[in-house]
Coordinates of C-alpha atoms and ligand atoms in Angstrom, one line a residue:
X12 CA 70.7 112.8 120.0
X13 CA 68.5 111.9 123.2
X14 CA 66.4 114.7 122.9
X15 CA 65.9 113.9 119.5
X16 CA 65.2 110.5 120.1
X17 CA 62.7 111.2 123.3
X18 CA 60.6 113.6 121.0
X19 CA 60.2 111.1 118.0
X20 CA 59.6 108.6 121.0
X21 CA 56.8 110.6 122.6
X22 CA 55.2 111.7 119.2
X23 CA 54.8 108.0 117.9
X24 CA 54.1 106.7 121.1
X25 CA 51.1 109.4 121.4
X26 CA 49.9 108.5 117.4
X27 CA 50.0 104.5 118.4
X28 CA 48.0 105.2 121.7
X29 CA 45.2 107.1 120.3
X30 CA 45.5 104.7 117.2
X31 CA 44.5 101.9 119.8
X32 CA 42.4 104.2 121.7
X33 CA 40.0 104.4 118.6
X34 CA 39.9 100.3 118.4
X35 CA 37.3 98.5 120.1
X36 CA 38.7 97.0 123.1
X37 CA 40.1 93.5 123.8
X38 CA 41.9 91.4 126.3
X39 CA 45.5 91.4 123.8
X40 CA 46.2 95.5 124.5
X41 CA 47.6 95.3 127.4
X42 CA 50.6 92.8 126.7
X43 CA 50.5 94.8 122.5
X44 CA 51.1 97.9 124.7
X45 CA 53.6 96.2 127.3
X46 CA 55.8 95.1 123.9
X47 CA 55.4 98.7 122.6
X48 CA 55.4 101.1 125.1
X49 CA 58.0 99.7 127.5
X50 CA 60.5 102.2 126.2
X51 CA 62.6 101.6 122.9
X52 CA 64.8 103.6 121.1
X53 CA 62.8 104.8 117.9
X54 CA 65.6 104.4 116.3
X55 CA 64.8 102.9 113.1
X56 CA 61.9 106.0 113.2
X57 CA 65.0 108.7 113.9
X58 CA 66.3 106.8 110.6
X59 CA 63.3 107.3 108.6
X60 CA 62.6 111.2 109.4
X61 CA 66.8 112.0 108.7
X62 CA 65.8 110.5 105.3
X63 CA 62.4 112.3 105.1
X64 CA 64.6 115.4 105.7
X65 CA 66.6 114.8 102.8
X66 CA 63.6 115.2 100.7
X67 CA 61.3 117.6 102.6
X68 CA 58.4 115.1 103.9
X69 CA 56.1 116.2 106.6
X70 CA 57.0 115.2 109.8
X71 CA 53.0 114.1 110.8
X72 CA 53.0 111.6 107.6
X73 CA 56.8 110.0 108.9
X74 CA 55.4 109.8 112.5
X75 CA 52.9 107.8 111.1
X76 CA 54.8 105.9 108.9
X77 CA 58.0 105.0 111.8
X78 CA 54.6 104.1 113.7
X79 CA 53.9 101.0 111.9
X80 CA 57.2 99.7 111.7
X81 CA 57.4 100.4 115.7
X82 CA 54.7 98.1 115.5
X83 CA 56.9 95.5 113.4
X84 CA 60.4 96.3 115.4
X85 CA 58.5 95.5 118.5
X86 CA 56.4 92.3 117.7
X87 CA 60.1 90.7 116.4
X88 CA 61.2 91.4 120.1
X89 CA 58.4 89.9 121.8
X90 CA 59.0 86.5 119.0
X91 CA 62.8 86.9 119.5
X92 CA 62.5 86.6 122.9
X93 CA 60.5 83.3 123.2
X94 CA 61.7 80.2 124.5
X95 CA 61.5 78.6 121.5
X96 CA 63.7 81.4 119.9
X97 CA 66.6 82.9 122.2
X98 CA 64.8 82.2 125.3
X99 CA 65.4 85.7 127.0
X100 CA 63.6 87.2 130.1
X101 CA 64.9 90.5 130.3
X102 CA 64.2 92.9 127.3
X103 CA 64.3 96.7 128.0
X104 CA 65.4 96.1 131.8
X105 CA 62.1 94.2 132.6
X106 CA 60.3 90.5 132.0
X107 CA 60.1 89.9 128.8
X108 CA 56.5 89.8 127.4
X109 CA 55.8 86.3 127.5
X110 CA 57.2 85.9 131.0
X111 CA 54.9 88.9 132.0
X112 CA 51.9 87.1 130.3
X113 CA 52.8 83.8 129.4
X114 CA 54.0 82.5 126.0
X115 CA 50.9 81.8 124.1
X116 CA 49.7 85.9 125.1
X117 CA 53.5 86.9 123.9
X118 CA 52.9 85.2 120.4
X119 CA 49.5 86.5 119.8
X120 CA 50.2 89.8 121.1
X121 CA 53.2 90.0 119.0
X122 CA 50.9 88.3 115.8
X123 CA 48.6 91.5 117.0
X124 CA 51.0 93.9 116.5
X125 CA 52.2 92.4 113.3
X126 CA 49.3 93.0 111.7
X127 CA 48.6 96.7 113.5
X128 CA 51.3 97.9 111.3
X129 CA 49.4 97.4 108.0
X130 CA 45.8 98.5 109.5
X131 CA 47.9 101.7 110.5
X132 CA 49.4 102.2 106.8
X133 CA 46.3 101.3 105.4
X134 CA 44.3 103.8 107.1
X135 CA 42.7 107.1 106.2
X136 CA 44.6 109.4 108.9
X137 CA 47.6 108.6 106.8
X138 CA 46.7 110.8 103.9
X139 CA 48.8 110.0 100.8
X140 CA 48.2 108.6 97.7
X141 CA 46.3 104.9 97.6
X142 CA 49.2 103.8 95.3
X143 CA 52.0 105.0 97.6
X144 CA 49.7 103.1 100.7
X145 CA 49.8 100.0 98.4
X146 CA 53.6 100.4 97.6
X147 CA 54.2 100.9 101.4
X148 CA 52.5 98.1 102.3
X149 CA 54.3 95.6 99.5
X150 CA 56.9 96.9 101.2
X151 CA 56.8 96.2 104.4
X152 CA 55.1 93.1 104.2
X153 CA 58.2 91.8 102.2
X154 CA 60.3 93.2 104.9
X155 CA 58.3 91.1 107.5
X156 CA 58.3 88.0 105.9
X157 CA 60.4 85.2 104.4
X158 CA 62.9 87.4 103.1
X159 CA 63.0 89.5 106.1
X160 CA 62.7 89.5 109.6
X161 CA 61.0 86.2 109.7
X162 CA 63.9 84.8 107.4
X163 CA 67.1 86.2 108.8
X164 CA 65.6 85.0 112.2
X165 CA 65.0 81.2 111.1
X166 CA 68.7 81.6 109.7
X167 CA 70.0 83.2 113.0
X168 CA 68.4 80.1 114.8
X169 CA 69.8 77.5 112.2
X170 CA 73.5 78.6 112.2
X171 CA 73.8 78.5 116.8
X172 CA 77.1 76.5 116.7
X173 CA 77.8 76.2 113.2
X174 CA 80.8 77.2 111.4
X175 CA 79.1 79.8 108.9
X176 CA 80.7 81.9 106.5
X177 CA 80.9 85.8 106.8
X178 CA 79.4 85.9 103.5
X179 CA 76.4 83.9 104.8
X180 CA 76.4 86.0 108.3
X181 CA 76.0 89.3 106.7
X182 CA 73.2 88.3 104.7
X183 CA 71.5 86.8 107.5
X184 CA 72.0 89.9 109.5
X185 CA 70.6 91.8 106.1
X186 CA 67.3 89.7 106.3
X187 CA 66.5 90.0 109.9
X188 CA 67.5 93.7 110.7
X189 CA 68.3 95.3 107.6
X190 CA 65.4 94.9 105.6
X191 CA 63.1 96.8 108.0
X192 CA 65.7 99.7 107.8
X193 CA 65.1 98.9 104.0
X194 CA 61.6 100.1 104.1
X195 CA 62.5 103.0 106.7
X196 CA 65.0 104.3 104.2
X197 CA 62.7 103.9 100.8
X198 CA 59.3 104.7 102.8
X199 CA 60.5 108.4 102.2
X200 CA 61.0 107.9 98.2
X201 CA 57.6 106.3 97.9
X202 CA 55.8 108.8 99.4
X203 CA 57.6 111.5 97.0
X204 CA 56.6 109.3 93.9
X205 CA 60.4 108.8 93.0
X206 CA 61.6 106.0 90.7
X207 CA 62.2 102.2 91.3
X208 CA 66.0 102.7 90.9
X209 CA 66.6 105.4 93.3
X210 CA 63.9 103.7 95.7
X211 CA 66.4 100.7 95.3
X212 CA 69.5 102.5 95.8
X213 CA 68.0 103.7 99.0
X214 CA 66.8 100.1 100.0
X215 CA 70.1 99.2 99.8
X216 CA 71.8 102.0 102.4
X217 CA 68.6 100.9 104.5
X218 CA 70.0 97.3 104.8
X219 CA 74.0 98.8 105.0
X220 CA 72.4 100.5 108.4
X221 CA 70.4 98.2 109.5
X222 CA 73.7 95.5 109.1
X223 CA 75.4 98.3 111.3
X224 CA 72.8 98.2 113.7
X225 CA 73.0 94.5 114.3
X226 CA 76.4 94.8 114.5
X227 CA 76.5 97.1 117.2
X228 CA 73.9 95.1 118.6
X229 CA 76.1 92.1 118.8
X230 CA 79.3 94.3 120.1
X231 CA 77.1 95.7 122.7
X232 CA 76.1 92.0 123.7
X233 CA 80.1 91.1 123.8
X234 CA 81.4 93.9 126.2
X235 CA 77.9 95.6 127.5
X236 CA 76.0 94.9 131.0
X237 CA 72.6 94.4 131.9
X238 CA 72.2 97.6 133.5
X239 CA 72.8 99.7 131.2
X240 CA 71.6 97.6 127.9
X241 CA 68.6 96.5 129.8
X242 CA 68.6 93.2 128.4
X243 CA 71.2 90.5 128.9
X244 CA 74.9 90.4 127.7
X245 CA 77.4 87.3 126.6
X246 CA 74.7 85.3 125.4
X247 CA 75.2 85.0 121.7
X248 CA 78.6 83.5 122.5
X249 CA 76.8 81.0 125.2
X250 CA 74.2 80.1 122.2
X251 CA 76.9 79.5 119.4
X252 CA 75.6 82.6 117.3
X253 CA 77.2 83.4 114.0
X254 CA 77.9 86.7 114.4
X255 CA 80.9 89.2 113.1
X256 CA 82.4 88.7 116.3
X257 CA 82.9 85.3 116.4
X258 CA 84.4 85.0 112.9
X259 CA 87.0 88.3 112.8
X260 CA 87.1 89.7 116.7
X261 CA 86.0 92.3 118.4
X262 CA 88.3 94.8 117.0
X263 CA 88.2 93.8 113.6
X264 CA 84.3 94.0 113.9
X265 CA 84.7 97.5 114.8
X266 CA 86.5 98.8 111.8
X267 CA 84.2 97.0 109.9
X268 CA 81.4 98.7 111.2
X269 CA 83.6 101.8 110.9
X270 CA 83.9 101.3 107.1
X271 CA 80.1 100.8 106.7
X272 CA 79.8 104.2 108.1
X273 CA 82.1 105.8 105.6
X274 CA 80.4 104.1 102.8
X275 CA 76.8 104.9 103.9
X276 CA 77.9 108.6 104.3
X277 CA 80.1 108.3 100.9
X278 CA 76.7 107.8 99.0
X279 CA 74.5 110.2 100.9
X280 CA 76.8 113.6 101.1
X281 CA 75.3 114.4 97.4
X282 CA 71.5 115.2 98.6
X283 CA 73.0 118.1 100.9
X284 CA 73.5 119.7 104.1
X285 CA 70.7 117.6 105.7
X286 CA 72.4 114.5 105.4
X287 CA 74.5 115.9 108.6
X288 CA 71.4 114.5 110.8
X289 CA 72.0 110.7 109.0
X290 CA 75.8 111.1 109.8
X291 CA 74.8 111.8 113.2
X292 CA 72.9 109.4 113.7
X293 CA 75.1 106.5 112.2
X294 CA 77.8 107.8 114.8
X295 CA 74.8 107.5 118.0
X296 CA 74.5 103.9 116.3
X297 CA 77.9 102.5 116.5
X298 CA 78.9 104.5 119.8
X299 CA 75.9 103.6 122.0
X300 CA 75.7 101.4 124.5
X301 CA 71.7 100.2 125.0
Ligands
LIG15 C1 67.2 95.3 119.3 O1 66.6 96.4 118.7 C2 67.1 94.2 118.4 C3 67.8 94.3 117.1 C4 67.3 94.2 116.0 C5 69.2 94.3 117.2 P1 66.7 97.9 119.3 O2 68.0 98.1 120.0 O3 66.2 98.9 118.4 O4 65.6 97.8 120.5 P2 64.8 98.9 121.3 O5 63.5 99.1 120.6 O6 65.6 100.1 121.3 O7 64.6 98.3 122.7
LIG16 C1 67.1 90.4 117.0 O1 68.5 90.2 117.2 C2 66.8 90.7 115.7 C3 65.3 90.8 115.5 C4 64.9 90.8 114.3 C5 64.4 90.9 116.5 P1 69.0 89.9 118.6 O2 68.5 88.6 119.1 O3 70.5 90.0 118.7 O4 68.4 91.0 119.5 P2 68.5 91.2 121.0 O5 70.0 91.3 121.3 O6 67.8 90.0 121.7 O7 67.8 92.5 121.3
LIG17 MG1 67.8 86.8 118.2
LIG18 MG1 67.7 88.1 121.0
LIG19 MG1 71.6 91.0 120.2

């Protein structure tokens, strides 16, 4: 799974530099590329090219694709990490962006990368269809926004040290990690022209893994060190967060995650032998420990 993970890493790391390379310069690249290119899993790229595979998508077009939302997954962290937000200094075992550069450089380098993704989607070297560009970028954007990232993380910040209801945790774990693994699960469909019900069916496995990512997230935070995660542990139970964790317990949070993964794979197995490399990768998600 490393290997795997390293080559996607280098390939969209390479597309995003010379992407930036052809830009005219200014003074926000260098803390853009410290929130980027300070190493990151890909993950929610690995996610998007074992669903490509299950409908034969080039490889160039996903690298693409996984780079804009690179661009998204790594603006939230430099914003997540903010004073204002959970206040971290660490992220990916060094200084946070805003502690490298200063707060008002984090926010408008993260702003900056926001809005990369859809110049990346939007332009020519991505060579589909103008209506699949425009459905990708709908897409996304609605990912991004209110009743996405942005939304799930005003929610995260509202319920610190409230008594909130699982119901009302899951969605807000939906909203502000499952909707990008939304669009990394439907991106596929769109660019194969498929129709709005399987493109929604798909949309909702994307948030089922992106809920199981956050969840592992959070178990990581419970019983993982900063060493090894590279970013700080036992702070969502210092900040009152309303996580899984703090409503059923560790090990109950565990077998729930467990039963996500037998019901994303349940409604997968049907589109073959390929979805073995989404299985896989499900497994990496629960079991790792960065
Ligand atoms: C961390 O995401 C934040 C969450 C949404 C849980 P990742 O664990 O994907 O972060 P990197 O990019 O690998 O550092
Ligand atoms: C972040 O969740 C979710 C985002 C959308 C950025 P966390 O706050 O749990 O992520 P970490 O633990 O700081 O990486
Ligand atoms: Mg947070
Ligand atoms: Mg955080
Ligand atoms: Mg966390």
């Amino acid at each position: 799974m490393r290997e795997k993970l390293n080559k996607i890493a280098r390939d969209t790391n390479l597309f995003l530099k010379k992407f930036i390379k052809k830009q005219k310069k200014s003074e926000l690249i260098t803390p853009m590329k410290y929130g980027l290119f300070s190493g990151g899993k890909k993950i929610r790229s690995k996610i998007l090219i074992d669903i490509g595979s299950l409908f034969k998508i080039d490889y160039k077009s996903l690298i693409i694709v996984g780079s804009a939302i690179e661009c998204i997954h790594a603006y939230s962290l430099i914003h997540d990490d903010l004073p204002c937000m959970d206040n971290d200094t660490i992220r990916r075992g060094k200084p946070s962006t805003h502690i490298k550069f200063g707060e008002s450089t984090a926010v408008l380098a993260g702003n900056s990368l926001l809005t990369l993704a859809f110049e990346i989607l939007s332009h020519k070297n991505l060579n589909i269809s103008e209506k699949a560009k425009i459905d990708l970028i709908g897409k996304i954007s609605h990912s991004s926004g209110h009743l996405g990232i942005a939304g799930g993380q005003f929610l995260d910040l509202n319920y610190e040290h409230k008594k909130i209801s699982k119901k009302k945790v899951i969605e807000m774990e939906i909203k502000k990690t499952g909707k990008l693994f939304s669009f990394a699960c439907a991106a596929p469909l769109i660019l194969k022209s498929k129709g709005k019900k399987e493109i929604k069916k798909f949309e909702k496995i994307g948030a089922d893994i992106g809920l199981l990512f956050q969840v592992a997230d959070d178990l990581i935070d419970h019983k993982g060190n900063l060493i090894i995660a590279g970013k700080k542990t036992g702070k969502d139970k210092k900040k009152g967060k309303a996580t899984l964790i703090s409503l059923l317990g560790y090990k109950n949070t565990v077998k729930y995650a467990n039963n996500l993964i037998l019901k994303i794979n349940k409604n997968l197995t049907k589109y073959g032998s390929n979805s073995k490399n989404l299985a896989k990768t499900l497994d990496y998600i629960l079991y790792r420990n960065k």
